[in-house]
């Protein structure tokens, strides 16, 4: 019986969707051709090469704008059933506005989607993976509440163009990463350092923008196209270091996960009450006249609540939570009144933030299901970095152990997980780390103008896993 159970726990459920993920700026290249406008990432890498490892850029990247057919052929060869890619907003709207729709850009994604479908691969389209038109940033970007209208206009064009072919849309990749890295720490584009203020304003407008796009799909496209629109979250597991820190870990969960989950997936909507309290109190103590956490009107609370057909989850790693403080004053880190640590026994990767903690995956999946009514979940990113080797046994180990934990969450805990997309199909432009940290199951030769692709050992492992419908343990 135990052996039978174990065997069953290695098998994917029927109709489970296995796919691979990428993002436009990280693979496309072709940054200034075919009518594309400038994005915030184009601006950052060109103006501040010092902020990127080796001064690397996404100007050419993996050249997928021209080599997408090769990428699709690889997906097909490995047996993936789905491909998650993102659309470059300024490739569609070079002026940032619908006064000029770039026909060549629109055509590129039609060609990609058609190629996928011709090969039996289901497209999953992310509208925004961090590269918005620079002109919108010049008007404040995610700090301007008009962004909800600008994003809505863009979303309408995407739904109208691709809605007959694409049935799964994701609005915004990782609100928390966008807002903390881009508008609080200032390490990602647009590089604004506004800790304690920027990240809160940004999330506020990202939530409004997401909901605006969702409602547009609902009222203008759903009855015709019958697709789904999901919201995507980047989540670590925040586990108490021991039971003494249960309350600290709960606060951490509310600040990091509840921040965007509660407004969308809870019955009452709005930010978690512990956030409203803590940020309110600290703001007062610091001499502000109002809370640094912006306030939603009832109109927005209702528009944002239930604005998702599914939950997309990007998960890589975990933290242990203890009491104490972290971060500068003011900041979202500091507002929590807790401290995050890592276990020195956790295995490392090429990325300093990414420790290998398979059990954290099951932990956070169960927590999401229990707190928010067990919504349908797609894992839309999961993977690990190295410095670039074809014999990537560490990557195989990571996938195997994380997949096992995901299957336990499905079979033992009843979490409603419908699919899994690995990050990433290709070695790509890893933001500030340039091409030094590699997440691909396919190696890309960045010395080669042709950007030759070579399957890594992990790609062959995945091919077997998909063909067998279960995790291969050897
Ligand atoms: C993802 N975290 O971001 C991005 O979506 C990808 O573009 C990127 O290449 C990939 O990670 C690898 O870095 C993350 O808090 C943001 O654990 C936040 C976290 C993890 C990944």
Coordinates of C-alpha atoms and ligand atoms in Angstrom, one line a residue:
X1 CA 0.0 0.0 0.0
X2 CA 2.8 2.4 0.9
X3 CA 4.7 1.5 -2.2
X4 CA 1.5 2.0 -4.3
X5 CA 0.9 5.4 -2.6
X6 CA 4.4 6.5 -3.3
X7 CA 4.1 5.5 -6.9
X8 CA 0.9 7.4 -7.2
X9 CA 2.4 10.4 -5.6
X10 CA 5.0 10.7 -8.4
X11 CA 2.3 10.8 -11.2
X12 CA 0.8 14.0 -12.5
X13 CA -3.0 14.1 -12.4
X14 CA -4.9 13.6 -15.6
X15 CA -4.9 16.7 -17.8
X16 CA -2.3 18.4 -15.7
X17 CA -0.7 21.1 -17.9
X18 CA 3.1 21.0 -18.1
X19 CA 4.8 23.9 -19.8
X20 CA 7.8 26.2 -19.9
X21 CA 8.0 30.0 -19.3
X22 CA 9.9 33.0 -20.7
X23 CA 9.5 36.8 -20.8
X24 CA 9.8 39.2 -23.6
X25 CA 12.6 41.4 -22.5
X26 CA 14.7 38.5 -21.3
X27 CA 14.7 36.6 -24.7
X28 CA 13.4 38.6 -27.6
X29 CA 16.1 41.2 -28.4
X30 CA 15.1 43.3 -31.5
X31 CA 14.8 46.2 -29.0
X32 CA 14.6 49.0 -31.5
X33 CA 13.4 47.5 -34.8
X34 CA 10.0 46.8 -36.4
X35 CA 8.4 49.9 -34.9
X36 CA 9.0 49.0 -31.3
X37 CA 9.1 51.8 -28.7
X38 CA 11.5 52.2 -25.8
X39 CA 10.8 50.3 -22.6
X40 CA 11.9 51.1 -19.1
X41 CA 14.4 48.3 -19.3
X42 CA 15.8 49.6 -22.5
X43 CA 16.4 52.9 -20.8
X44 CA 17.9 51.4 -17.6
X45 CA 20.4 49.1 -19.3
X46 CA 21.5 51.9 -21.7
X47 CA 21.7 54.7 -19.2
X48 CA 23.1 52.7 -16.3
X49 CA 25.3 49.8 -17.6
X50 CA 27.1 50.0 -14.2
X51 CA 23.9 48.6 -12.6
X52 CA 24.0 45.4 -14.7
X53 CA 26.5 42.6 -14.5
X54 CA 29.2 43.1 -17.2
X55 CA 27.1 45.9 -18.7
X56 CA 24.9 43.3 -20.4
X57 CA 21.7 44.3 -22.1
X58 CA 18.6 42.7 -23.6
X59 CA 19.3 44.4 -27.0
X60 CA 19.8 41.0 -28.7
X61 CA 19.2 38.6 -25.8
X62 CA 18.4 35.1 -27.1
X63 CA 17.2 36.7 -30.3
X64 CA 13.9 35.0 -30.0
X65 CA 12.2 37.8 -32.0
X66 CA 13.8 36.1 -35.0
X67 CA 14.4 32.6 -33.7
X68 CA 11.0 31.8 -32.2
X69 CA 10.4 28.9 -34.5
X70 CA 13.5 27.2 -33.1
X71 CA 12.2 27.8 -29.6
X72 CA 8.8 26.3 -30.5
X73 CA 10.5 23.3 -32.1
X74 CA 12.4 22.7 -28.9
X75 CA 9.2 22.9 -26.8
X76 CA 7.6 20.4 -29.2
X77 CA 10.5 18.0 -29.2
X78 CA 10.5 18.0 -25.4
X79 CA 6.8 17.4 -25.3
X80 CA 5.6 20.5 -23.4
X81 CA 1.9 21.1 -23.7
X82 CA 2.0 24.8 -23.0
X83 CA 4.2 27.8 -23.3
X84 CA 4.0 30.9 -21.2
X85 CA 5.5 34.0 -22.8
X86 CA 5.0 37.7 -22.3
X87 CA 4.1 40.5 -24.8
X88 CA 6.3 43.6 -24.9
X89 CA 3.9 46.5 -24.3
X90 CA 6.0 49.1 -26.3
X91 CA 6.2 46.6 -29.2
X92 CA 2.4 46.9 -29.5
X93 CA 2.1 50.5 -28.4
X94 CA 5.3 52.4 -29.2
X95 CA 3.8 55.7 -28.0
X96 CA 2.4 54.1 -24.9
X97 CA -1.1 54.9 -26.2
X98 CA -3.5 53.3 -28.7
X99 CA -3.2 56.2 -31.1
X100 CA -0.5 54.1 -32.8
X101 CA -0.8 50.4 -32.9
X102 CA 2.3 48.8 -34.3
X103 CA 1.2 46.3 -36.9
X104 CA 4.6 44.5 -37.1
X105 CA 4.6 44.0 -33.3
X106 CA 1.1 42.7 -33.4
X107 CA 2.0 40.3 -36.2
X108 CA 5.0 38.9 -34.3
X109 CA 2.8 37.6 -31.5
X110 CA 0.3 36.2 -34.0
X111 CA 3.1 34.4 -35.7
X112 CA 4.4 33.0 -32.4
X113 CA 0.9 31.9 -31.3
X114 CA 0.1 30.3 -34.6
X115 CA 3.4 28.4 -34.6
X116 CA 2.6 27.2 -31.1
X117 CA -0.9 26.0 -32.0
X118 CA 0.3 24.4 -35.2
X119 CA 2.5 22.3 -32.9
X120 CA -0.2 21.4 -30.4
X121 CA 1.2 23.8 -27.7
X122 CA -1.3 25.9 -25.8
X123 CA -0.2 29.6 -25.4
X124 CA -0.4 31.3 -22.0
X125 CA 0.1 35.1 -22.5
X126 CA 1.4 37.5 -19.8
X127 CA 0.5 41.1 -20.7
X128 CA 3.2 42.7 -18.6
X129 CA 6.5 41.2 -17.5
X130 CA 8.3 44.4 -16.3
X131 CA 8.9 46.3 -19.6
X132 CA 6.4 49.1 -19.9
X133 CA 6.7 52.0 -22.4
X134 CA 9.3 54.5 -21.1
X135 CA 6.9 57.4 -22.0
X136 CA 4.4 56.1 -19.5
X137 CA 7.2 56.0 -16.9
X138 CA 8.0 59.6 -17.7
X139 CA 4.5 60.4 -16.6
X140 CA 4.9 58.4 -13.3
X141 CA 4.5 54.8 -14.4
X142 CA 3.0 52.6 -11.7
X143 CA 3.0 55.6 -9.3
X144 CA 0.4 57.4 -11.5
X145 CA -3.2 56.1 -10.9
X146 CA -3.9 56.8 -14.6
X147 CA -1.9 53.7 -15.3
X148 CA -5.1 51.7 -14.7
X149 CA -6.6 53.4 -17.7
X150 CA -3.4 53.1 -19.8
X151 CA -3.0 49.4 -18.9
X152 CA -6.7 48.9 -19.6
X153 CA -6.4 50.3 -23.1
X154 CA -3.4 48.1 -23.8
X155 CA -5.2 45.0 -22.4
X156 CA -8.3 45.7 -24.6
X157 CA -6.0 45.6 -27.7
X158 CA -4.4 42.4 -26.5
X159 CA -7.7 40.7 -25.8
X160 CA -9.2 41.9 -29.1
X161 CA -6.2 40.7 -31.2
X162 CA -5.4 37.4 -29.5
X163 CA -8.6 36.5 -27.6
X164 CA -9.7 34.0 -30.3
X165 CA -6.5 32.1 -30.0
X166 CA -5.3 32.5 -26.4
X167 CA -7.5 31.2 -23.6
X168 CA -5.3 31.9 -20.6
X169 CA -4.2 35.4 -19.9
X170 CA -2.1 36.7 -17.0
X171 CA -2.2 40.5 -16.4
X172 CA 0.9 41.5 -14.4
X173 CA 3.9 39.4 -13.5
X174 CA 4.8 39.6 -9.8
X175 CA 3.4 42.9 -8.5
X176 CA 5.6 42.7 -5.4
X177 CA 8.8 42.3 -7.4
X178 CA 7.8 45.1 -9.8
X179 CA 7.0 47.5 -6.9
X180 CA 9.8 46.6 -4.5
X181 CA 12.6 46.3 -7.0
X182 CA 11.5 49.1 -9.3
X183 CA 10.0 51.7 -6.9
X184 CA 11.4 51.0 -3.5
X185 CA 14.9 49.5 -3.7
X186 CA 15.4 51.1 -7.2
X187 CA 17.5 48.2 -8.5
X188 CA 15.2 47.2 -11.4
X189 CA 13.7 49.6 -14.0
X190 CA 12.6 52.3 -13.6
X191 CA 15.2 52.5 -10.7
X192 CA 13.2 54.7 -8.4
X193 CA 14.3 54.6 -4.8
X194 CA 11.3 55.5 -2.7
X195 CA 11.2 53.1 0.2
X196 CA 8.2 53.0 2.4
X197 CA 6.2 55.0 -0.1
X198 CA 6.9 53.9 -3.7
X199 CA 6.1 50.2 -3.1
X200 CA 2.8 50.9 -1.5
X201 CA 1.7 53.4 -4.2
X202 CA 2.9 51.0 -6.9
X203 CA 1.0 48.0 -5.6
X204 CA -2.1 50.2 -5.2
X205 CA -2.0 51.1 -8.9
X206 CA -1.0 47.6 -10.0
X207 CA -4.1 46.2 -8.3
X208 CA -6.3 48.8 -9.9
X209 CA -4.8 48.1 -13.3
X210 CA -5.1 44.4 -12.9
X211 CA -8.8 44.7 -12.0
X212 CA -9.5 47.2 -14.8
X213 CA -8.1 44.7 -17.3
X214 CA -10.0 41.9 -15.8
X215 CA -13.3 43.8 -15.9
X216 CA -12.6 44.7 -19.6
X217 CA -12.3 41.0 -20.4
X218 CA -15.4 40.3 -18.4
X219 CA -17.6 42.8 -20.1
X220 CA -16.3 42.9 -23.6
X221 CA -14.7 39.5 -24.4
X222 CA -15.6 36.7 -22.1
X223 CA -18.9 35.8 -23.8
X224 CA -17.3 35.6 -27.2
X225 CA -14.0 34.0 -26.3
X226 CA -14.7 32.0 -23.2
X227 CA -11.1 32.4 -21.9
X228 CA -9.7 33.0 -18.4
X229 CA -7.8 35.9 -16.9
X230 CA -5.6 35.3 -13.9
X231 CA -3.5 37.3 -11.5
X232 CA 0.1 36.3 -10.7
X233 CA 2.0 36.4 -7.4
X234 CA 5.6 35.8 -6.5
X235 CA 5.6 34.1 -3.2
X236 CA 8.2 32.7 -0.9
X237 CA 7.2 30.5 2.0
X238 CA 7.6 32.4 5.3
X239 CA 7.9 29.7 7.9
X240 CA 8.4 30.3 11.6
X241 CA 11.9 29.3 12.7
X242 CA 10.1 27.6 15.6
X243 CA 6.7 27.8 17.2
X244 CA 7.6 30.9 19.2
X245 CA 7.6 32.8 16.0
X246 CA 4.2 31.7 14.6
X247 CA 2.7 35.2 15.1
X248 CA 5.7 36.8 13.4
X249 CA 5.4 34.4 10.4
X250 CA 1.7 35.2 10.1
X251 CA 2.4 38.9 10.0
X252 CA 5.1 38.2 7.3
X253 CA 2.5 36.2 5.3
X254 CA 0.0 39.0 5.5
X255 CA 2.6 41.7 4.4
X256 CA 4.1 39.7 1.6
X257 CA 1.3 37.5 0.3
X258 CA -1.9 39.0 1.8
X259 CA -0.8 42.5 0.4
X260 CA -2.0 41.4 -3.0
X261 CA -4.0 38.2 -2.2
X262 CA -6.4 39.7 0.3
X263 CA -7.8 42.5 -2.0
X264 CA -8.5 39.9 -4.7
X265 CA -9.2 36.6 -3.1
X266 CA -10.7 37.3 0.4
X267 CA -14.5 37.7 1.0
X268 CA -14.1 41.3 2.4
X269 CA -11.5 42.5 -0.1
X270 CA -9.1 45.4 0.7
X271 CA -5.6 45.1 2.3
X272 CA -5.2 42.8 5.3
X273 CA -6.2 44.5 8.6
X274 CA -2.7 43.9 10.2
X275 CA -1.1 45.9 7.4
X276 CA -3.5 48.8 7.8
X277 CA -2.9 48.8 11.5
X278 CA 0.9 48.5 11.5
X279 CA 1.6 50.8 8.6
X280 CA -0.9 53.3 10.0
X281 CA 0.7 53.3 13.4
X282 CA 4.3 53.5 12.2
X283 CA 3.4 56.3 9.7
X284 CA 2.0 58.3 12.6
X285 CA 5.0 57.7 14.8
X286 CA 7.2 58.8 12.0
X287 CA 5.4 62.1 11.6
X288 CA 3.3 61.5 8.6
X289 CA -0.2 62.9 8.7
X290 CA -1.7 59.9 6.8
X291 CA -0.8 56.3 6.6
X292 CA 1.8 55.5 3.9
X293 CA -0.5 52.7 2.9
X294 CA -3.0 54.2 0.4
X295 CA -6.7 53.8 1.0
X296 CA -9.1 52.1 -1.5
X297 CA -12.6 53.6 -2.0
X298 CA -15.5 51.1 -1.8
X299 CA -15.7 51.4 -5.6
X300 CA -12.2 50.0 -5.9
X301 CA -12.5 47.4 -3.2
X302 CA -15.5 45.9 -5.1
X303 CA -13.8 46.2 -8.5
X304 CA -10.7 44.4 -7.3
X305 CA -12.4 41.7 -5.2
X306 CA -12.9 38.5 -7.1
X307 CA -11.1 39.8 -10.2
X308 CA -9.3 36.6 -11.1
X309 CA -10.4 33.3 -12.7
X310 CA -7.3 31.6 -11.4
X311 CA -4.2 32.2 -9.3
X312 CA -0.8 32.0 -11.0
X313 CA 2.1 31.4 -8.6
X314 CA 5.8 32.0 -9.1
X315 CA 7.8 30.2 -6.4
X316 CA 11.5 29.7 -6.0
X317 CA 12.6 29.8 -2.4
X318 CA 11.7 30.3 1.3
X319 CA 12.6 32.3 4.4
X320 CA 12.5 31.6 8.2
X321 CA 10.8 34.3 10.2
X322 CA 11.9 35.4 13.7
X323 CA 11.1 38.4 15.8
X324 CA 13.1 41.6 15.4
X325 CA 13.2 44.2 12.6
X326 CA 14.8 44.6 9.2
X327 CA 15.1 47.3 6.5
X328 CA 15.4 51.0 6.7
X329 CA 12.9 53.4 8.1
X330 CA 10.5 53.8 6.5
X331 CA 10.1 50.7 4.3
X332 CA 7.8 47.8 3.7
X333 CA 10.5 45.5 5.2
X334 CA 10.6 47.5 8.4
X335 CA 6.9 48.0 8.7
X336 CA 6.4 44.3 9.3
X337 CA 8.3 44.3 12.6
X338 CA 9.8 40.8 11.9
X339 CA 13.1 39.5 10.6
X340 CA 13.7 37.0 7.8
X341 CA 16.7 34.6 8.0
X342 CA 17.8 31.6 6.0
X343 CA 18.9 28.2 7.3
X344 CA 22.6 27.7 6.8
X345 CA 21.9 24.0 5.9
X346 CA 19.8 25.0 2.8
X347 CA 21.5 24.3 -0.5
X348 CA 22.6 27.3 -2.5
X349 CA 22.3 28.3 -6.1
X350 CA 24.0 30.8 -8.4
X351 CA 21.5 33.5 -7.1
X352 CA 22.2 34.7 -3.6
X353 CA 18.5 35.0 -2.8
X354 CA 17.7 31.5 -4.0
X355 CA 18.1 28.7 -1.5
X356 CA 16.8 25.3 -2.3
X357 CA 13.9 24.5 0.1
X358 CA 11.6 22.0 -1.5
X359 CA 9.3 21.6 1.6
X360 CA 8.6 25.4 1.5
X361 CA 6.8 24.8 -1.8
X362 CA 4.2 22.5 -0.2
X363 CA 4.0 24.8 2.8
X364 CA 3.1 27.9 0.8
X365 CA 0.7 26.1 -1.5
X366 CA -1.3 24.7 1.4
X367 CA -1.3 28.1 3.1
X368 CA -2.7 29.8 -0.1
X369 CA -5.4 27.1 -0.5
X370 CA -6.5 27.3 3.2
X371 CA -6.5 31.1 3.4
X372 CA -8.2 31.9 0.2
X373 CA -10.8 29.2 -0.5
X374 CA -8.7 26.8 -2.6
X375 CA -8.7 28.7 -5.9
X376 CA -7.5 27.0 -9.1
X377 CA -3.7 27.4 -9.2
X378 CA -1.2 27.3 -12.0
X379 CA 2.5 27.3 -11.0
X380 CA 3.8 29.7 -13.6
X381 CA 7.5 29.8 -12.6
X382 CA 9.7 27.5 -10.6
X383 CA 13.4 26.8 -11.2
X384 CA 17.0 27.3 -10.2
X385 CA 20.1 29.1 -11.4
X386 CA 23.7 28.0 -12.0
X387 CA 26.6 29.6 -13.8
X388 CA 26.1 27.7 -17.0
X389 CA 26.8 24.0 -17.4
X390 CA 25.3 21.4 -19.7
X391 CA 25.5 18.7 -17.0
X392 CA 23.1 20.4 -14.7
X393 CA 22.4 17.8 -12.1
X394 CA 21.7 20.4 -9.5
X395 CA 18.8 21.6 -11.6
X396 CA 17.4 18.1 -12.0
X397 CA 17.6 17.7 -8.3
X398 CA 15.8 20.9 -7.7
X399 CA 12.9 20.1 -10.2
X400 CA 12.5 16.6 -8.9
X401 CA 12.3 17.6 -5.2
X402 CA 10.0 20.6 -5.8
X403 CA 7.7 18.6 -8.1
X404 CA 7.4 15.9 -5.4
X405 CA 6.3 18.5 -2.9
X406 CA 3.8 20.0 -5.3
X407 CA 2.3 16.5 -5.9
X408 CA 2.0 16.0 -2.1
X409 CA 0.1 19.3 -1.9
X410 CA -2.2 18.0 -4.6
X411 CA -2.8 14.4 -3.3
X412 CA -2.3 14.8 0.4
X413 CA -3.6 18.3 1.0
X414 CA -6.2 18.7 -1.8
X415 CA -4.7 21.9 -3.2
X416 CA -6.3 22.6 -6.6
X417 CA -3.2 22.8 -8.9
X418 CA -4.0 22.6 -12.6
X419 CA -0.6 23.1 -14.2
X420 CA 3.2 23.8 -13.8
X421 CA 5.5 25.9 -15.9
X422 CA 9.2 25.7 -15.3
X423 CA 11.4 28.8 -15.4
X424 CA 13.0 28.8 -17.9
X425 CA 13.0 27.3 -21.4
X426 CA 16.1 29.3 -22.3
X427 CA 19.1 30.8 -20.5
X428 CA 18.1 34.5 -20.7
X429 CA 18.8 38.0 -19.5
X430 CA 18.6 37.7 -15.8
X431 CA 17.9 41.4 -15.1
X432 CA 20.7 43.0 -12.9
X433 CA 22.7 39.7 -13.2
X434 CA 22.9 39.9 -17.0
X435 CA 23.8 36.6 -18.5
X436 CA 25.8 35.4 -15.5
X437 CA 23.0 33.5 -13.8
X438 CA 21.5 30.8 -15.9
X439 CA 17.9 29.4 -15.4
X440 CA 17.4 27.6 -18.7
X441 CA 16.9 23.9 -19.4
X442 CA 18.4 24.9 -22.8
X443 CA 21.8 26.5 -22.9
X444 CA 22.2 29.6 -25.1
X445 CA 25.6 30.5 -26.4
X446 CA 25.8 34.3 -25.9
X447 CA 29.2 34.4 -27.6
X448 CA 27.7 33.2 -30.8
X449 CA 25.9 35.7 -33.0
X450 CA 23.5 32.9 -34.0
X451 CA 22.7 32.3 -30.3
X452 CA 23.0 28.6 -30.7
X453 CA 20.7 26.6 -28.4
X454 CA 21.9 23.4 -26.8
X455 CA 19.8 21.1 -24.7
X456 CA 21.0 20.6 -21.2
X457 CA 20.8 17.3 -19.2
X458 CA 17.8 18.7 -17.4
X459 CA 16.0 19.1 -20.8
X460 CA 16.4 15.4 -21.5
X461 CA 15.2 14.7 -17.9
X462 CA 12.1 16.8 -18.6
X463 CA 11.4 15.0 -21.9
X464 CA 11.3 11.7 -20.0
X465 CA 9.1 13.1 -17.3
X466 CA 6.6 14.4 -19.7
X467 CA 6.5 11.3 -21.8
X468 CA 6.1 9.1 -18.7
X469 CA 3.6 11.4 -17.0
X470 CA 5.5 11.0 -13.8
X471 CA 8.6 12.1 -12.0
X472 CA 11.6 9.9 -12.9
X473 CA 13.5 9.3 -9.7
X474 CA 16.8 8.1 -11.1
Ligands
LIG1 C1 11.2 35.9 -11.3 N1 11.2 35.9 -4.9 O1 11.2 36.9 -10.3 C2 11.0 36.7 -12.6 O2 9.6 36.6 -12.9 C3 11.8 36.2 -13.7 O3 11.8 37.2 -14.8 C4 13.2 36.0 -13.3 O4 14.1 35.7 -14.3 C5 13.2 34.8 -12.3 O5 12.4 35.3 -11.2 C6 14.5 34.4 -11.7 O6 15.1 35.4 -11.0 C7 11.3 36.6 -8.9 O7 10.9 36.8 -4.1 C8 10.9 37.6 -8.0 O8 11.5 34.8 -4.4 C9 10.8 37.4 -6.7 C10 11.2 36.2 -6.2 C11 11.6 35.2 -7.1 C12 11.6 35.4 -8.4

